Amino acid sequence: MKDTLILGIETSCDETSASVVINGRKVLSNVIASQIDLHAQYGGVVPEIASRKHVELILPIIDKALEEAKIGLDQVDGIAVTYGPGLVGALLVGVSAAKSIAFALNKPLIKVNHIEGHIAANYITHEQLEPPYICLVASGGHSHIIHVTGYSDFEILGKTRDDAAGEAFDKISRVLGLGYPGGPAIDRMARQGDPQAFRFPRVRFDEDSRYDFSFSGLKTAVINTVHQLEQKGEPIPVADICASFQQAVVDVLTDYTVSAAKSRKMKTICIAGGVAANSLLRSTMQESAGKTGIEVLYPSLILCTDNAAMIASAGYYALMAGKRADWRLNATPSLRIGQDG
Ligand code: KG4
Ligand code: ZN
């Protein structure tokens, strides 16, 4: 059978990325221009600056992705683009570029939900992976436990009621003066700290919502601890706070995901999104799931955070399922998983 080459485009937040992927699994190129340095001075992503930078970078990044893949645009079988969720101005840059290219070349335009893209990153790293499985998606904007029943079919089992896991990492990092993005900084600092030093809260909802998360109480508890120590003029044990905070997030993410997998009798758990890069989450999930014979898979580090290869992979499966977007495609900033908006 002829190979299917998808050009993926991702501009939902602060990464401008383009990629060429064969048959949803094999990456020919994955060019990522991160704007982290640009936003770090403000302690988080500034939407206006992100949009402007995407406009500047999108065409050169697409050119570079095609060049590294050693193909011309005419060889592409479809153009897949993130259309939500994300920052509206940022999304619009990718959507406009994808529409223009697809229209000019008369190629299929494929719309991809960013969260579904994060899940698809696992298909690239794990060639044999097939649905069904349970996926924990934890990133700067989302925390979901999802039953992946098909390549383009999802059932949401749980989600955050307030902050996303990555957002909590970013906020605590800012309070402790560790900079943006917070996840990698806290991950590193926590290695030198004691995870039992502070007992931060782990929120649990009642039976009907047993896979839902809440991280805002945890965030407040950590911030209060820091303020109380400051008021008493005591030194802030930064490493211990990082380790104890990280342990609280990882305990909750792991417990709920493993229990969802058990209740659905799934043999595989995938983790995805920026927080899937967390070293404690990876090892704890593996240890906890391993006890009941459940395997745990996660994408390579570069495919955990935002990138266009995961969008091309999800786009491939959407195209195979006969899904194509029309020329009215628009950015949908608060798109939900499984929603065809
Ligand atoms: O998936 P992503 O690139 O963007 C969104 O879709 O939101 O995720 C970025 C998030 C940030 O909040 C960042 O702090 C977090 O992922 N992150 C981590 C780690 N690396 C990135 N969180 C915990 N531990 C890490 N090692
Ligand atoms: Zn993301």
Short mmCIF file of C-alpha atoms and ligand atoms in Angstrom, two decimals:
data_model
loop_
_atom_site.label_atom_id
_atom_site.label_comp_id
_atom_site.label_asym_id
_atom_site.label_seq_id
_atom_site.Cartn_x
_atom_site.Cartn_y
_atom_site.Cartn_z
CA MET A 1 0.00 0.00 0.00
CA LYS A 2 1.19 3.52 -0.79
CA ASP A 3 2.59 5.48 2.15
CA THR A 4 0.52 8.42 3.41
CA LEU A 5 2.52 11.55 4.22
CA ILE A 6 0.93 14.11 6.49
CA LEU A 7 2.22 17.63 7.10
CA GLY A 8 1.35 18.59 10.69
CA ILE A 9 1.14 22.18 11.96
CA GLU A 10 0.97 23.20 15.65
CA THR A 11 0.67 26.77 16.98
CA SER A 12 -1.75 26.47 19.91
CA CYS A 13 0.47 28.01 22.59
CA ASP A 14 4.15 28.99 22.60
CA GLU A 15 5.68 26.48 20.20
CA THR A 16 5.65 26.99 16.42
CA SER A 17 6.05 23.54 14.95
CA ALA A 18 5.76 21.71 11.61
CA SER A 19 6.40 18.04 10.91
CA VAL A 20 6.13 15.37 8.25
CA VAL A 21 5.00 11.92 9.42
CA ILE A 22 4.49 8.73 7.38
CA ASN A 23 1.45 6.54 8.11
CA GLY A 24 0.93 8.18 11.50
CA ARG A 25 4.00 6.52 13.00
CA LYS A 26 7.32 7.39 11.36
CA VAL A 27 8.65 10.92 11.77
CA LEU A 28 10.56 12.35 8.79
CA SER A 29 10.94 15.75 10.41
CA ASN A 30 9.67 17.55 13.52
CA VAL A 31 10.82 21.16 13.65
CA ILE A 32 9.94 22.98 16.89
CA ALA A 33 10.66 26.65 17.52
CA SER A 34 10.09 27.24 21.20
CA GLN A 35 9.27 30.74 22.42
CA ILE A 36 10.08 29.84 26.04
CA ASP A 37 12.95 32.36 26.33
CA LEU A 38 10.70 35.11 25.01
CA HIS A 39 7.96 34.48 27.59
CA ALA A 40 10.18 33.48 30.56
CA GLN A 41 10.86 37.15 31.42
CA TYR A 42 7.08 37.62 32.02
CA GLY A 43 6.73 34.40 34.06
CA GLY A 44 4.28 32.83 31.59
CA VAL A 45 2.95 32.95 28.03
CA VAL A 46 1.85 36.39 26.78
CA PRO A 47 -0.80 35.63 24.11
CA GLU A 48 -0.17 38.72 21.92
CA ILE A 49 3.55 38.07 21.77
CA ALA A 50 2.96 34.39 21.01
CA SER A 51 0.68 35.21 18.04
CA ARG A 52 3.14 37.68 16.58
CA LYS A 53 6.02 35.23 16.87
CA HIS A 54 3.96 32.47 15.22
CA VAL A 55 3.25 34.77 12.26
CA GLU A 56 6.96 35.43 11.88
CA LEU A 57 7.99 31.78 12.16
CA ILE A 58 5.26 29.67 10.61
CA LEU A 59 6.34 29.72 6.94
CA PRO A 60 10.09 29.25 7.56
CA ILE A 61 9.32 26.41 9.99
CA ILE A 62 7.08 24.65 7.42
CA ASP A 63 9.83 25.07 4.79
CA LYS A 64 12.37 23.60 7.19
CA ALA A 65 10.14 20.63 8.00
CA LEU A 66 9.73 19.84 4.29
CA GLU A 67 13.45 20.32 3.66
CA GLU A 68 14.45 18.00 6.53
CA ALA A 69 11.93 15.42 5.31
CA LYS A 70 13.43 15.85 1.81
CA ILE A 71 10.03 16.19 0.19
CA GLY A 72 8.12 18.87 -1.72
CA LEU A 73 4.64 20.10 -0.79
CA ASP A 74 3.24 18.24 -3.80
CA GLN A 75 4.18 14.91 -2.16
CA VAL A 76 2.08 15.59 0.95
CA ASP A 77 -1.23 13.67 1.17
CA GLY A 78 -2.91 15.93 3.73
CA ILE A 79 -2.37 18.94 5.96
CA ALA A 80 -3.26 18.44 9.63
CA VAL A 81 -3.55 21.41 11.95
CA THR A 82 -4.38 22.05 15.61
CA TYR A 83 -7.62 24.07 15.71
CA GLY A 84 -8.17 23.98 19.50
CA PRO A 85 -7.99 24.11 22.43
CA GLY A 86 -5.46 26.90 22.87
CA LEU A 87 -4.91 30.63 22.52
CA VAL A 88 -7.17 31.96 19.79
CA GLY A 89 -4.64 34.29 18.17
CA ALA A 90 -1.98 31.58 18.22
CA LEU A 91 -4.30 28.89 16.81
CA LEU A 92 -5.43 31.19 14.01
CA VAL A 93 -1.90 31.43 12.61
CA GLY A 94 -1.61 27.67 12.14
CA VAL A 95 -5.19 27.28 10.91
CA SER A 96 -4.74 30.05 8.31
CA ALA A 97 -1.45 28.61 7.08
CA ALA A 98 -2.90 25.08 6.81
CA LYS A 99 -6.02 26.27 5.01
CA SER A 100 -4.02 28.30 2.51
CA ILE A 101 -1.67 25.43 1.70
CA ALA A 102 -4.45 22.85 1.45
CA PHE A 103 -6.58 25.15 -0.73
CA ALA A 104 -3.72 26.13 -3.04
CA LEU A 105 -2.65 22.51 -3.56
CA ASN A 106 -6.13 21.02 -3.44
CA LYS A 107 -5.13 18.57 -0.68
CA PRO A 108 -7.22 17.33 2.26
CA LEU A 109 -7.37 19.69 5.24
CA ILE A 110 -7.54 17.80 8.55
CA LYS A 111 -8.49 19.43 11.84
CA VAL A 112 -6.89 18.06 14.99
CA ASN A 113 -7.82 18.52 18.64
CA HIS A 114 -4.60 19.38 20.50
CA ILE A 115 -5.36 16.96 23.37
CA GLU A 116 -5.98 14.12 20.91
CA GLY A 117 -2.62 15.06 19.39
CA HIS A 118 -0.90 14.60 22.75
CA ILE A 119 -2.41 11.11 22.98
CA ALA A 120 -1.21 10.26 19.44
CA ALA A 121 2.41 11.05 20.42
CA ASN A 122 2.41 7.56 21.90
CA TYR A 123 1.77 5.97 18.48
CA ILE A 124 5.03 7.47 17.26
CA THR A 125 7.16 6.23 20.15
CA HIS A 126 5.43 2.82 20.39
CA GLU A 127 4.99 1.25 16.96
CA GLN A 128 2.87 -1.64 18.24
CA LEU A 129 0.47 0.45 20.34
CA GLU A 130 -3.19 0.10 19.39
CA PRO A 131 -6.39 1.15 21.19
CA PRO A 132 -8.00 0.42 23.58
CA TYR A 133 -6.04 1.77 26.53
CA ILE A 134 -6.28 4.36 29.31
CA CYS A 135 -4.46 7.63 28.70
CA LEU A 136 -3.56 10.26 31.26
CA VAL A 137 -3.10 13.58 29.48
CA ALA A 138 -1.46 16.11 31.79
CA SER A 139 -0.12 19.35 30.38
CA GLY A 140 -0.05 23.08 31.05
CA GLY A 141 -3.67 23.46 29.99
CA HIS A 142 -5.29 20.05 30.54
CA SER A 143 -5.52 17.10 32.92
CA HIS A 144 -7.72 14.27 31.73
CA ILE A 145 -8.08 10.55 32.24
CA ILE A 146 -9.35 9.17 28.95
CA HIS A 147 -10.49 5.76 27.81
CA VAL A 148 -9.12 5.61 24.26
CA THR A 149 -11.52 3.22 22.56
CA GLY A 150 -10.35 3.83 18.97
CA TYR A 151 -7.80 5.99 17.11
CA SER A 152 -10.35 8.80 16.93
CA ASP A 153 -12.75 7.69 19.69
CA PHE A 154 -12.50 8.79 23.29
CA GLU A 155 -14.44 8.58 26.51
CA ILE A 156 -13.49 11.08 29.21
CA LEU A 157 -13.42 9.38 32.61
CA GLY A 158 -12.04 12.27 34.66
CA LYS A 159 -10.73 15.79 34.35
CA THR A 160 -9.49 18.66 36.45
CA ARG A 161 -12.10 20.82 38.16
CA ASP A 162 -9.75 23.80 38.32
CA ASP A 163 -6.01 24.04 37.53
CA ALA A 164 -4.25 21.66 35.16
CA ALA A 165 -1.33 19.71 36.64
CA GLY A 166 1.28 21.59 34.56
CA GLU A 167 -0.30 24.90 35.50
CA ALA A 168 0.19 24.02 39.19
CA PHE A 169 3.87 23.21 38.51
CA ASP A 170 4.26 26.57 36.73
CA LYS A 171 2.60 28.56 39.54
CA ILE A 172 4.55 26.92 42.37
CA SER A 173 7.76 27.40 40.43
CA ARG A 174 7.01 31.10 40.10
CA VAL A 175 6.33 31.43 43.86
CA LEU A 176 9.62 29.69 44.64
CA GLY A 177 11.50 31.85 42.12
CA LEU A 178 12.45 28.91 39.90
CA GLY A 179 11.20 30.47 36.65
CA TYR A 180 9.11 29.32 33.67
CA PRO A 181 8.31 26.61 32.66
CA GLY A 182 8.00 25.25 36.18
CA GLY A 183 7.76 21.51 35.48
CA PRO A 184 11.37 20.81 34.51
CA ALA A 185 12.71 23.16 37.23
CA ILE A 186 10.67 21.50 40.01
CA ASP A 187 11.45 18.03 38.64
CA ARG A 188 15.20 18.81 38.94
CA MET A 189 15.01 20.56 42.32
CA ALA A 190 12.82 17.81 43.84
CA ARG A 191 15.61 15.27 43.39
CA GLN A 192 17.50 16.95 46.24
CA GLY A 193 14.47 17.25 48.54
CA ASP A 194 12.47 15.10 50.94
CA PRO A 195 8.99 14.23 49.58
CA GLN A 196 7.77 13.58 53.16
CA ALA A 197 8.94 16.94 54.53
CA PHE A 198 5.50 18.54 54.07
CA ARG A 199 2.14 16.78 53.90
CA PHE A 200 0.24 18.68 51.21
CA PRO A 201 -3.43 17.83 50.49
CA ARG A 202 -4.62 15.21 47.99
CA VAL A 203 -8.19 16.02 46.95
CA ARG A 204 -10.64 13.17 46.37
CA PHE A 205 -14.20 13.64 45.07
CA ASP A 206 -17.13 11.33 45.72
CA GLU A 207 -17.74 8.08 43.88
CA ASP A 208 -19.47 9.59 40.81
CA SER A 209 -16.51 11.84 40.07
CA ARG A 210 -13.78 9.60 41.39
CA TYR A 211 -11.39 10.29 38.49
CA ASP A 212 -11.69 14.08 38.67
CA PHE A 213 -8.72 16.14 39.87
CA SER A 214 -8.38 19.41 41.73
CA PHE A 215 -5.01 21.10 42.15
CA SER A 216 -6.01 24.57 43.30
CA GLY A 217 -6.22 23.60 47.02
CA LEU A 218 -2.78 22.02 46.77
CA LYS A 219 -1.43 25.16 45.13
CA THR A 220 -2.88 27.36 47.88
CA ALA A 221 -1.48 25.06 50.60
CA VAL A 222 2.02 25.31 49.11
CA ILE A 223 1.80 29.10 48.72
CA ASN A 224 0.54 29.47 52.32
CA THR A 225 3.43 27.35 53.60
CA VAL A 226 5.92 29.58 51.77
CA HIS A 227 4.28 32.78 53.07
CA GLN A 228 4.18 31.52 56.68
CA LEU A 229 7.88 30.65 56.58
CA GLU A 230 8.64 34.07 55.07
CA GLN A 231 6.63 35.84 57.79
CA LYS A 232 8.55 33.99 60.48
CA GLY A 233 11.78 34.97 58.76
CA GLU A 234 12.73 31.33 58.33
CA PRO A 235 14.66 30.05 55.30
CA ILE A 236 12.51 28.43 52.57
CA PRO A 237 13.44 24.76 52.12
CA VAL A 238 12.91 24.98 48.34
CA ALA A 239 13.97 21.41 47.49
CA ASP A 240 11.76 19.89 50.21
CA ILE A 241 8.76 21.95 49.11
CA CYS A 242 9.32 20.94 45.46
CA ALA A 243 9.64 17.26 46.38
CA SER A 244 6.55 17.28 48.65
CA PHE A 245 4.45 19.21 46.11
CA GLN A 246 5.53 16.97 43.22
CA GLN A 247 4.79 13.86 45.32
CA ALA A 248 1.23 15.11 46.00
CA VAL A 249 0.55 15.71 42.26
CA VAL A 250 2.09 12.40 41.21
CA ASP A 251 0.23 10.40 43.92
CA VAL A 252 -3.12 11.69 42.69
CA LEU A 253 -2.38 11.32 38.96
CA THR A 254 -1.06 7.79 39.49
CA ASP A 255 -3.79 6.54 41.86
CA TYR A 256 -6.67 7.68 39.69
CA THR A 257 -5.15 6.53 36.40
CA VAL A 258 -4.27 3.07 37.67
CA SER A 259 -7.67 2.66 39.29
CA ALA A 260 -9.39 3.74 36.02
CA ALA A 261 -7.33 1.17 34.10
CA LYS A 262 -8.25 -1.56 36.58
CA SER A 263 -11.96 -0.72 36.50
CA ARG A 264 -11.96 -0.84 32.67
CA LYS A 265 -9.81 -3.99 32.69
CA MET A 266 -7.20 -2.29 30.50
CA LYS A 267 -3.75 -3.81 30.19
CA THR A 268 -2.07 -0.59 28.99
CA ILE A 269 -1.76 2.92 30.39
CA CYS A 270 -0.27 5.70 28.26
CA ILE A 271 0.73 9.05 29.65
CA ALA A 272 0.95 12.15 27.48
CA GLY A 273 1.40 15.94 27.58
CA GLY A 274 4.15 18.06 29.09
CA VAL A 275 3.78 16.59 32.58
CA ALA A 276 4.41 13.10 31.11
CA ALA A 277 8.04 14.26 30.98
CA ASN A 278 8.10 14.24 34.79
CA SER A 279 10.58 11.67 36.06
CA LEU A 280 8.70 10.85 39.28
CA LEU A 281 5.39 10.44 37.43
CA ARG A 282 7.00 8.03 34.96
CA SER A 283 8.61 5.84 37.63
CA THR A 284 5.70 5.92 40.09
CA MET A 285 3.13 5.09 37.41
CA GLN A 286 5.29 2.23 36.17
CA GLU A 287 5.77 0.85 39.67
CA SER A 288 2.13 1.14 40.70
CA ALA A 289 0.63 -0.22 37.46
CA GLY A 290 3.31 -2.91 37.20
CA LYS A 291 2.06 -4.50 40.43
CA THR A 292 -1.13 -5.55 38.63
CA GLY A 293 0.51 -6.43 35.31
CA ILE A 294 -0.49 -3.21 33.54
CA GLU A 295 2.18 -1.82 31.19
CA VAL A 296 2.91 1.90 31.15
CA LEU A 297 3.98 3.69 27.98
CA TYR A 298 5.03 7.28 27.47
CA PRO A 299 6.31 9.29 24.50
CA SER A 300 9.96 10.23 24.11
CA LEU A 301 10.71 13.51 25.92
CA ILE A 302 10.54 15.72 22.83
CA LEU A 303 7.09 14.32 21.95
CA CYS A 304 5.65 15.01 25.44
CA THR A 305 5.61 18.79 25.09
CA ASP A 306 3.96 20.58 22.17
CA ASN A 307 5.11 19.48 18.71
CA ALA A 308 3.61 19.00 15.25
CA ALA A 309 4.54 15.31 14.81
CA MET A 310 1.81 14.33 17.26
CA ILE A 311 -0.65 16.48 15.28
CA ALA A 312 0.38 14.79 12.01
CA SER A 313 -0.08 11.37 13.64
CA ALA A 314 -3.57 12.19 14.96
CA GLY A 315 -4.33 13.78 11.55
CA TYR A 316 -3.37 10.57 9.76
CA TYR A 317 -5.87 8.54 11.81
CA ALA A 318 -8.58 11.17 11.28
CA LEU A 319 -7.96 11.06 7.51
CA MET A 320 -8.09 7.25 7.54
CA ALA A 321 -11.45 7.53 9.33
CA GLY A 322 -12.66 9.72 6.44
CA LYS A 323 -12.64 12.96 8.42
CA ARG A 324 -11.83 16.12 6.47
CA ALA A 325 -12.32 19.76 7.41
CA ASP A 326 -13.87 22.28 5.04
CA TRP A 327 -12.70 25.79 4.18
CA ARG A 328 -14.79 27.30 6.98
CA LEU A 329 -12.48 25.76 9.59
CA ASN A 330 -11.89 28.23 12.42
CA ALA A 331 -9.87 28.25 15.62
CA THR A 332 -11.89 26.85 18.56
CA PRO A 333 -10.08 28.00 21.73
CA SER A 334 -12.12 25.98 24.23
CA LEU A 335 -12.57 22.84 22.15
CA ARG A 336 -13.26 19.74 24.26
CA ILE A 337 -11.95 16.28 23.60
CA GLY A 338 -14.20 14.22 21.33
CA GLN A 339 -16.08 17.39 20.33
CA ASP A 340 -16.44 17.93 16.59
CA GLY A 341 -16.76 21.70 16.82
O1 KG4 B 1 1.97 19.86 26.62
P1 KG4 B 1 2.62 21.15 26.89
O2 KG4 B 1 3.88 21.48 26.16
O3 KG4 B 1 1.67 22.36 26.64
C1 KG4 B 1 0.29 22.34 26.84
O4 KG4 B 1 -0.45 21.78 25.99
O5 KG4 B 1 -0.11 22.90 27.88
O6 KG4 B 1 2.88 21.17 28.47
C2 KG4 B 1 3.59 22.18 29.09
C3 KG4 B 1 3.49 21.94 30.58
C4 KG4 B 1 4.04 23.09 31.41
O7 KG4 B 1 3.11 23.41 32.41
C5 KG4 B 1 5.32 22.50 32.02
O8 KG4 B 1 5.64 23.05 33.28
C6 KG4 B 1 4.96 21.03 32.12
O9 KG4 B 1 4.22 20.76 30.95
N1 KG4 B 1 6.16 20.17 32.18
C7 KG4 B 1 6.45 19.40 33.25
C8 KG4 B 1 7.72 18.81 32.96
N2 KG4 B 1 8.13 19.23 31.73
C9 KG4 B 1 7.15 20.06 31.27
N3 KG4 B 1 5.79 19.19 34.39
C10 KG4 B 1 6.36 18.37 35.30
N4 KG4 B 1 7.58 17.79 35.12
C11 KG4 B 1 8.28 17.96 33.98
N5 KG4 B 1 9.47 17.37 33.82
ZN ZN B 2 0.03 20.68 24.70
#
